[in-house]
Short mmCIF file of C-alpha atoms in Angstrom, two decimals:
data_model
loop_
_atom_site.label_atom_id
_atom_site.label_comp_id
_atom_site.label_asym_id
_atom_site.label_seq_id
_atom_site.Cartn_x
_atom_site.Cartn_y
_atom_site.Cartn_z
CA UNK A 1 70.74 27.07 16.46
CA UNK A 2 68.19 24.80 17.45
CA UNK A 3 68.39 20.95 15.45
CA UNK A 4 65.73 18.26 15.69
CA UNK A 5 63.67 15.35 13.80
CA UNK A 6 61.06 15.59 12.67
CA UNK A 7 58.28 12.30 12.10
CA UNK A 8 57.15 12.51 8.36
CA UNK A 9 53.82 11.65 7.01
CA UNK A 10 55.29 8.54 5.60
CA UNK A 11 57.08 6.91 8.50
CA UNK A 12 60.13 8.64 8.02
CA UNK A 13 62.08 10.89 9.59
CA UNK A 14 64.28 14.04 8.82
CA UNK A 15 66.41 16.38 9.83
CA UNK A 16 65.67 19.69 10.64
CA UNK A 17 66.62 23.14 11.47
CA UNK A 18 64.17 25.86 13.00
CA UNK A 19 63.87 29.31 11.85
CA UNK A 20 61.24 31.46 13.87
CA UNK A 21 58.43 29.57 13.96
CA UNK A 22 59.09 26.81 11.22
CA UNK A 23 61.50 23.85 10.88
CA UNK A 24 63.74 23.42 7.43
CA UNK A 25 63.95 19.89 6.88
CA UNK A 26 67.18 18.80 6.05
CA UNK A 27 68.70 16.19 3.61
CA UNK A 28 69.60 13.28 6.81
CA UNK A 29 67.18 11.35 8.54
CA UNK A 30 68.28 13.07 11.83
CA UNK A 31 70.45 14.38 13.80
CA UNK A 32 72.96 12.51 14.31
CA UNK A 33 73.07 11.41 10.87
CA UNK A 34 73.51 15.10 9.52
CA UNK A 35 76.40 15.95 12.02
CA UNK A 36 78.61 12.89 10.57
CA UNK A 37 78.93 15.62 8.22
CA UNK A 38 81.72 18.38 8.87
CA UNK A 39 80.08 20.55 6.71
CA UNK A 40 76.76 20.25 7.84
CA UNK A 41 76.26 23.96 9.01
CA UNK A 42 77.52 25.02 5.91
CA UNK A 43 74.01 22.63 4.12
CA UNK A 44 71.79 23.83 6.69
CA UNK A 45 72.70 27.62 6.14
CA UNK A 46 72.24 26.58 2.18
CA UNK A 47 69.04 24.95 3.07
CA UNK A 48 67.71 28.55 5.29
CA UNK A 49 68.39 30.88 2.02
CA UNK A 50 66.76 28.72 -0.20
CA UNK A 51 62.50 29.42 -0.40
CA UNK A 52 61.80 26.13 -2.40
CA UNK A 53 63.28 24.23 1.15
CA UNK A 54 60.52 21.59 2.56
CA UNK A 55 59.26 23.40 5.28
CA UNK A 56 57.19 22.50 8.21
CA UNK A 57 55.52 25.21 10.74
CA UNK A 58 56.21 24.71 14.30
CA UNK A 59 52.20 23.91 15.42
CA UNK A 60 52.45 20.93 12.89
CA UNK A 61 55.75 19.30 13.81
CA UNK A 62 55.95 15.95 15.66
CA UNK A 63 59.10 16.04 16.97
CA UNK A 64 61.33 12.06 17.19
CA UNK A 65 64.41 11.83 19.43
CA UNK A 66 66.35 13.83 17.72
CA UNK A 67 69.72 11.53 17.72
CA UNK A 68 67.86 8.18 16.87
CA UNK A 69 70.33 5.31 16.78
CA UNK A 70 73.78 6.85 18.75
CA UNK A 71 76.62 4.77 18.45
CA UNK A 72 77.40 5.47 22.66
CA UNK A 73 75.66 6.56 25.65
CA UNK A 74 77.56 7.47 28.32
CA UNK A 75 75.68 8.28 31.37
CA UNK A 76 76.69 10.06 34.90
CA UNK A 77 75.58 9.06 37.89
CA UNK A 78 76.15 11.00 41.13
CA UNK A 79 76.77 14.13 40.25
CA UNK A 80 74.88 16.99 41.57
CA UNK A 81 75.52 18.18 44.79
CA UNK A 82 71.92 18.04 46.04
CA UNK A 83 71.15 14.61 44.96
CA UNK A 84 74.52 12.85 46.26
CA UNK A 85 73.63 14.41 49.97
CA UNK A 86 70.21 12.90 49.43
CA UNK A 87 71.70 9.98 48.94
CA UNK A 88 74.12 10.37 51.65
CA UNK A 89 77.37 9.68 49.65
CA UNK A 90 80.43 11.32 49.78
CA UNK A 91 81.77 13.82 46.78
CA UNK A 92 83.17 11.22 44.28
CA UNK A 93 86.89 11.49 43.15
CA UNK A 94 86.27 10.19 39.62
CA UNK A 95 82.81 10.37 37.58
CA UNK A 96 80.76 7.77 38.21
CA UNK A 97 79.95 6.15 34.55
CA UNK A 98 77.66 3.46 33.03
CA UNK A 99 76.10 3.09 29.82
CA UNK A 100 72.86 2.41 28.03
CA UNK A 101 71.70 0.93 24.47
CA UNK A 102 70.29 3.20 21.82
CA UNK A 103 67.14 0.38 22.65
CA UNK A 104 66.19 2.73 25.57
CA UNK A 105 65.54 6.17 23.83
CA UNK A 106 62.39 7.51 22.84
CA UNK A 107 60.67 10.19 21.63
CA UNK A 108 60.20 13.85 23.88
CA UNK A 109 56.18 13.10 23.93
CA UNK A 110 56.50 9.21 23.87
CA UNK A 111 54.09 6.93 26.44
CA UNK A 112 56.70 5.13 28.75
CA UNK A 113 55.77 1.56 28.86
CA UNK A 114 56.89 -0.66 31.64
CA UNK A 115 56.25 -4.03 32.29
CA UNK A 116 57.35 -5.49 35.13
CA UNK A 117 58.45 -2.85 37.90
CA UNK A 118 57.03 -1.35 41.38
CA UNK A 119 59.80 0.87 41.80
CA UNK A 120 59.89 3.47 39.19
CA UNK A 121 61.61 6.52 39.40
CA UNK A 122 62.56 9.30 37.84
CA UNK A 123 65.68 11.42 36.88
CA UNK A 124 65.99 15.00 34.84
CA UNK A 125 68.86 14.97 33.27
CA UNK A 126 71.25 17.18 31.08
CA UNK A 127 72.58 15.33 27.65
CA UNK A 128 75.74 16.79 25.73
CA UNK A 129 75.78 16.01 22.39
CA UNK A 130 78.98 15.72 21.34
CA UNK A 131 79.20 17.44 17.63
CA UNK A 132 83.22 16.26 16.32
CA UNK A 133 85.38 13.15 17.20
CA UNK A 134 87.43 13.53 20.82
CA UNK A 135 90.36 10.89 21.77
CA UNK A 136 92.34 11.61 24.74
CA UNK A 137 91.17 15.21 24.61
CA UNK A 138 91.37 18.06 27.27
CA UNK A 139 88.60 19.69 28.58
CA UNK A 140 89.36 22.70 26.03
CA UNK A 141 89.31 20.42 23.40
CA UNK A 142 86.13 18.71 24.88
CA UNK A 143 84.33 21.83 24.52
CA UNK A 144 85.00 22.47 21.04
CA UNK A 145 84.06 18.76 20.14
CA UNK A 146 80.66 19.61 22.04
CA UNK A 147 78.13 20.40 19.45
CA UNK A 148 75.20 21.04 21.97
CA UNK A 149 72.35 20.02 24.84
CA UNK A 150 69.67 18.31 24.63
CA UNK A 151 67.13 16.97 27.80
CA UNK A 152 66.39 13.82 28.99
CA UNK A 153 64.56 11.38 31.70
CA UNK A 154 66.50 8.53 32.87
CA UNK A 155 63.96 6.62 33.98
CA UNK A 156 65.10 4.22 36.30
CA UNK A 157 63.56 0.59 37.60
CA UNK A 158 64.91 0.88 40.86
CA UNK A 159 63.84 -2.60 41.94
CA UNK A 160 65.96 -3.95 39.51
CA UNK A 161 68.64 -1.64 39.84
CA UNK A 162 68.73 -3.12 44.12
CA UNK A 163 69.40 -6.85 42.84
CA UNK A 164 73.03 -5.99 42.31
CA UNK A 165 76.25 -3.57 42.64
CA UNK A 166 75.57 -2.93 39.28
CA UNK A 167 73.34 -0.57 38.06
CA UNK A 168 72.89 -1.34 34.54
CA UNK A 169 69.48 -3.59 35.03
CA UNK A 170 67.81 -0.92 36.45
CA UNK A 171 68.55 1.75 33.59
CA UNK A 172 68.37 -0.17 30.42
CA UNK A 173 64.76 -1.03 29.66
CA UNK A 174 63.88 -0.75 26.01
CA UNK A 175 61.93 2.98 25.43
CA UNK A 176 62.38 4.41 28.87
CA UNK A 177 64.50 7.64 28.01
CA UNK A 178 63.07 10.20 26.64
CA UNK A 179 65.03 12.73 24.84
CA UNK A 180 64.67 16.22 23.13
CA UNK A 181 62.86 18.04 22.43
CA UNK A 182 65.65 20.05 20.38
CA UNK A 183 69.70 19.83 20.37
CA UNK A 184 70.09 23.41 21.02
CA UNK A 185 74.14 24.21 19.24
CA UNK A 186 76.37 25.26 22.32
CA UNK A 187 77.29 28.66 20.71
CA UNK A 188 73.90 29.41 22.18
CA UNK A 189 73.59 27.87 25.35
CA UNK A 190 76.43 27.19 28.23
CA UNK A 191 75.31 25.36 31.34
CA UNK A 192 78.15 26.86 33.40
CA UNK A 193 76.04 29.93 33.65
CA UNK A 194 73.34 27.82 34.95
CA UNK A 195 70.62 26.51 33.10
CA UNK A 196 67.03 25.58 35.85
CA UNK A 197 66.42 21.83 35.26
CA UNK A 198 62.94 20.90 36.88
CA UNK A 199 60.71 17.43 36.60
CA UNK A 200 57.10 17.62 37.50
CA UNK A 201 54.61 14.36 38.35
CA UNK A 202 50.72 15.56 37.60
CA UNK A 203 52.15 19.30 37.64
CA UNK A 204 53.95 18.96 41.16
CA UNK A 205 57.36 19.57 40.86
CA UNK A 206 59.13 17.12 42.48
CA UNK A 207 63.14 18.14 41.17
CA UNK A 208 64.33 21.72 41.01
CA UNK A 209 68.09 22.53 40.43
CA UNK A 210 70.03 24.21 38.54
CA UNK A 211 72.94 22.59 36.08
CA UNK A 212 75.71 24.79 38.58
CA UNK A 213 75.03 21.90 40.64
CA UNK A 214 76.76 19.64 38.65
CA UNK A 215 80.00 18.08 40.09
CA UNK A 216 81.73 17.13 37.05
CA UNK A 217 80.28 19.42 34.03
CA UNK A 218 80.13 18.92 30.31
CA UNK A 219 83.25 19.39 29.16
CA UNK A 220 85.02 17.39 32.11
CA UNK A 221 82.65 14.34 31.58
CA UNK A 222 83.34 14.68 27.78
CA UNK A 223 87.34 14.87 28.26
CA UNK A 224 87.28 12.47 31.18
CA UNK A 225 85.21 9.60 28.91
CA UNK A 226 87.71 10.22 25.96
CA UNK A 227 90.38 8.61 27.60
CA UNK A 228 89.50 5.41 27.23
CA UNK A 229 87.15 5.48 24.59
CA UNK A 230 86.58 7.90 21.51
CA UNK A 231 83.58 10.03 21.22
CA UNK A 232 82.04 11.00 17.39
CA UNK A 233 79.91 12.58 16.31
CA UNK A 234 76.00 12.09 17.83
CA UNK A 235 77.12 10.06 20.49
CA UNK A 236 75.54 11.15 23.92
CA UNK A 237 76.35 11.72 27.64
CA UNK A 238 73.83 11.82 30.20
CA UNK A 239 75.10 14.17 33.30
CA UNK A 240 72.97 13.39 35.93
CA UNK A 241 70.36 14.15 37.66
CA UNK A 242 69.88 16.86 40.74
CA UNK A 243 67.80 15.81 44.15
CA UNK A 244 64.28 15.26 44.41
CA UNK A 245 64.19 11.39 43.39
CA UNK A 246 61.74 8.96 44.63
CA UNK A 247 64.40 6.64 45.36
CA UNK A 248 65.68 10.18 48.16
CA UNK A 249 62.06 10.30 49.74
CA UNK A 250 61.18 9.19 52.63
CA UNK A 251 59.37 6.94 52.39
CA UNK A 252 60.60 5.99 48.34
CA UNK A 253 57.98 7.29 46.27
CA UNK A 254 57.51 5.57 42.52
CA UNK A 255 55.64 6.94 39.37
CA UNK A 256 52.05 5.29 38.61
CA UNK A 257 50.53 4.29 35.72
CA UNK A 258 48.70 7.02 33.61
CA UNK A 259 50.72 9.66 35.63
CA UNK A 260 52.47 12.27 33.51
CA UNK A 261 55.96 13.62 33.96
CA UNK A 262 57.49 16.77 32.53
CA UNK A 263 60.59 17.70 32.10
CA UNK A 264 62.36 20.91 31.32
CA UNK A 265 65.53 22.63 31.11
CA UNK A 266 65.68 26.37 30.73
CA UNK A 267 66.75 27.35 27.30
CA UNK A 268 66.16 23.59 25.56
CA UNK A 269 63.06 22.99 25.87
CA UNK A 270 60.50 20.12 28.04
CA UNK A 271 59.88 16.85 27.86
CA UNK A 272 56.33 15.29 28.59
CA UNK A 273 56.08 11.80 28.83
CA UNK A 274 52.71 9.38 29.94
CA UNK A 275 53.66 6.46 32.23
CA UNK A 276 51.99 3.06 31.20
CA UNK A 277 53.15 0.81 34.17
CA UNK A 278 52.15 -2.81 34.56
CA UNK A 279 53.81 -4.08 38.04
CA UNK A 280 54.85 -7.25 38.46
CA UNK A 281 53.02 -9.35 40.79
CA UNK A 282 53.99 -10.78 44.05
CA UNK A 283 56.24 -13.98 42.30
CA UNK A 284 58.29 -11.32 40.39
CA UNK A 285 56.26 -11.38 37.08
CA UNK A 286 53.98 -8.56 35.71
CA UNK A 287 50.89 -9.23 36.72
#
């Protein structure tokens, strides 16, 4: 089942289900609003037999993020094998974990603006959506709580991220994560079998992987997180990202303004974002 959210002609947004080449629109203003609901599947299958649903076809859909407002966002760093030996650190033990703020998603076809970086980078990532509440749960209960995958870009201010230990500066900017296009349901889609994650910059692919790569995989991350806080429903965790960073170049290499960067995962869908950057100038203000 693929889920997403749909921009209406009045602002809004809503909730949506495809079937072959148009989406349903549900009764929630997205995503994660309509999987609050443990009987959600059994509305959207109501909502597919009836012919009077709202519907809108495919061509004329503007898809939103489709979990708007998430209560957490967990996100991995370190954790493909290509991309730690890039960075020439050792396997980690444990996960290595930070968050964000709902602040920094935006929508799959969004312009990222940036004001007040030289050193942006970029990172494909696979999200898990997590679909049911998990507390202190094992990785078999993790992957029944996991409702499904979406993509995203962690964008990443690398300059700021350098100014301390801590990461968080660098990864927080308001509207820098894209996310989407679709939450495809994981009865469909497993990314143990290996699902090809690749970003492009101009149509030059810069990271090609696959998500067997990962270190620590969805349902680990999800179990592993759970211990010491509880996941519901719509909250999100960010895996990681595979080598072929800017930051792993040599020399660094950082996105430009008006460059465009795509970015797809086999069986989700792509992302395709615009970069507006204005770099700050040489007293550490944008210019």
């Amino acid at each position: 089942m693929h889920l997403g959210t749909i921009r209406t002609g009045d602002g809004d947004t809503r909730a949506a289900v495809r079937e072959d080449s148009d989406w349903i629109l549900l009764d929630a203003a997205d995503v994660g609003a309509l999987i609050t609901d443990p009987q959600w599947r059994d509305r959207a299958k109501t909502a597919l037999a009836n012919p009077a649903t709202a519907r809108v076809p495919e061509r004329d859909a503007v898809l939103a993020a489709p979990i708007q407002r998430p209560a957490k966002i967990v996100c991995c760093g370190l954790n493909y094998h290509d991309h730690i030996v890039e960075t020439g650190r050792d396997i980690p033990e444990y996960p290595t974990l930070f968050a964000k703020f709902a602040d920094t998603l935006t929508d799959p076809a969004a312009d990222i603006v940036i004001d007040g970086s030289a050193q942006v980078d970029w990172e494909a990532e696979l999200v898990v959506v997590m679909g049911a509440p998990l507390r202190r749960g094992t990785r078999e209960e993790a992957e029944t709580a996991i409702l499904g995958y979406t993509v995203a870009n962690d964008i990443s201010c690398r300059d700021w991220q350098a100014r301390t230990l801590q990461w968080f500066q660098g990864k927080a900017w308001d509207g820098t994560t894209p996310i989407g296009p679709v939450v495809v349901t994981a009865d469909t889609i497993s990314p143990s079998t290996g699902l090809d994650i690749t970003c492009e910059i101009d149509g030059e692919v810069v990271q090609r992987s696959t998500t067997r790569e990962l270190v620590f995989d969805a349902a680990t991350l999800a179990a592993y997180v759970s211990q010491f806080t509880e996941l519901s429903p719509g909250d999100l965790i960010l895996t990681g990202t595979p080598g072929g960073v800017g930051l792993g170049s040599n020399p660094p290499r950082w996105l430009a303004d008006g460059q465009v960067l795509t970015t797809t995962i086999e069986g989700i869908g792509t992302l395709q974002n615009t970069m507006r950057i204005t770099a700050p100038d040489d007293q550490g203000s944008p210019a």
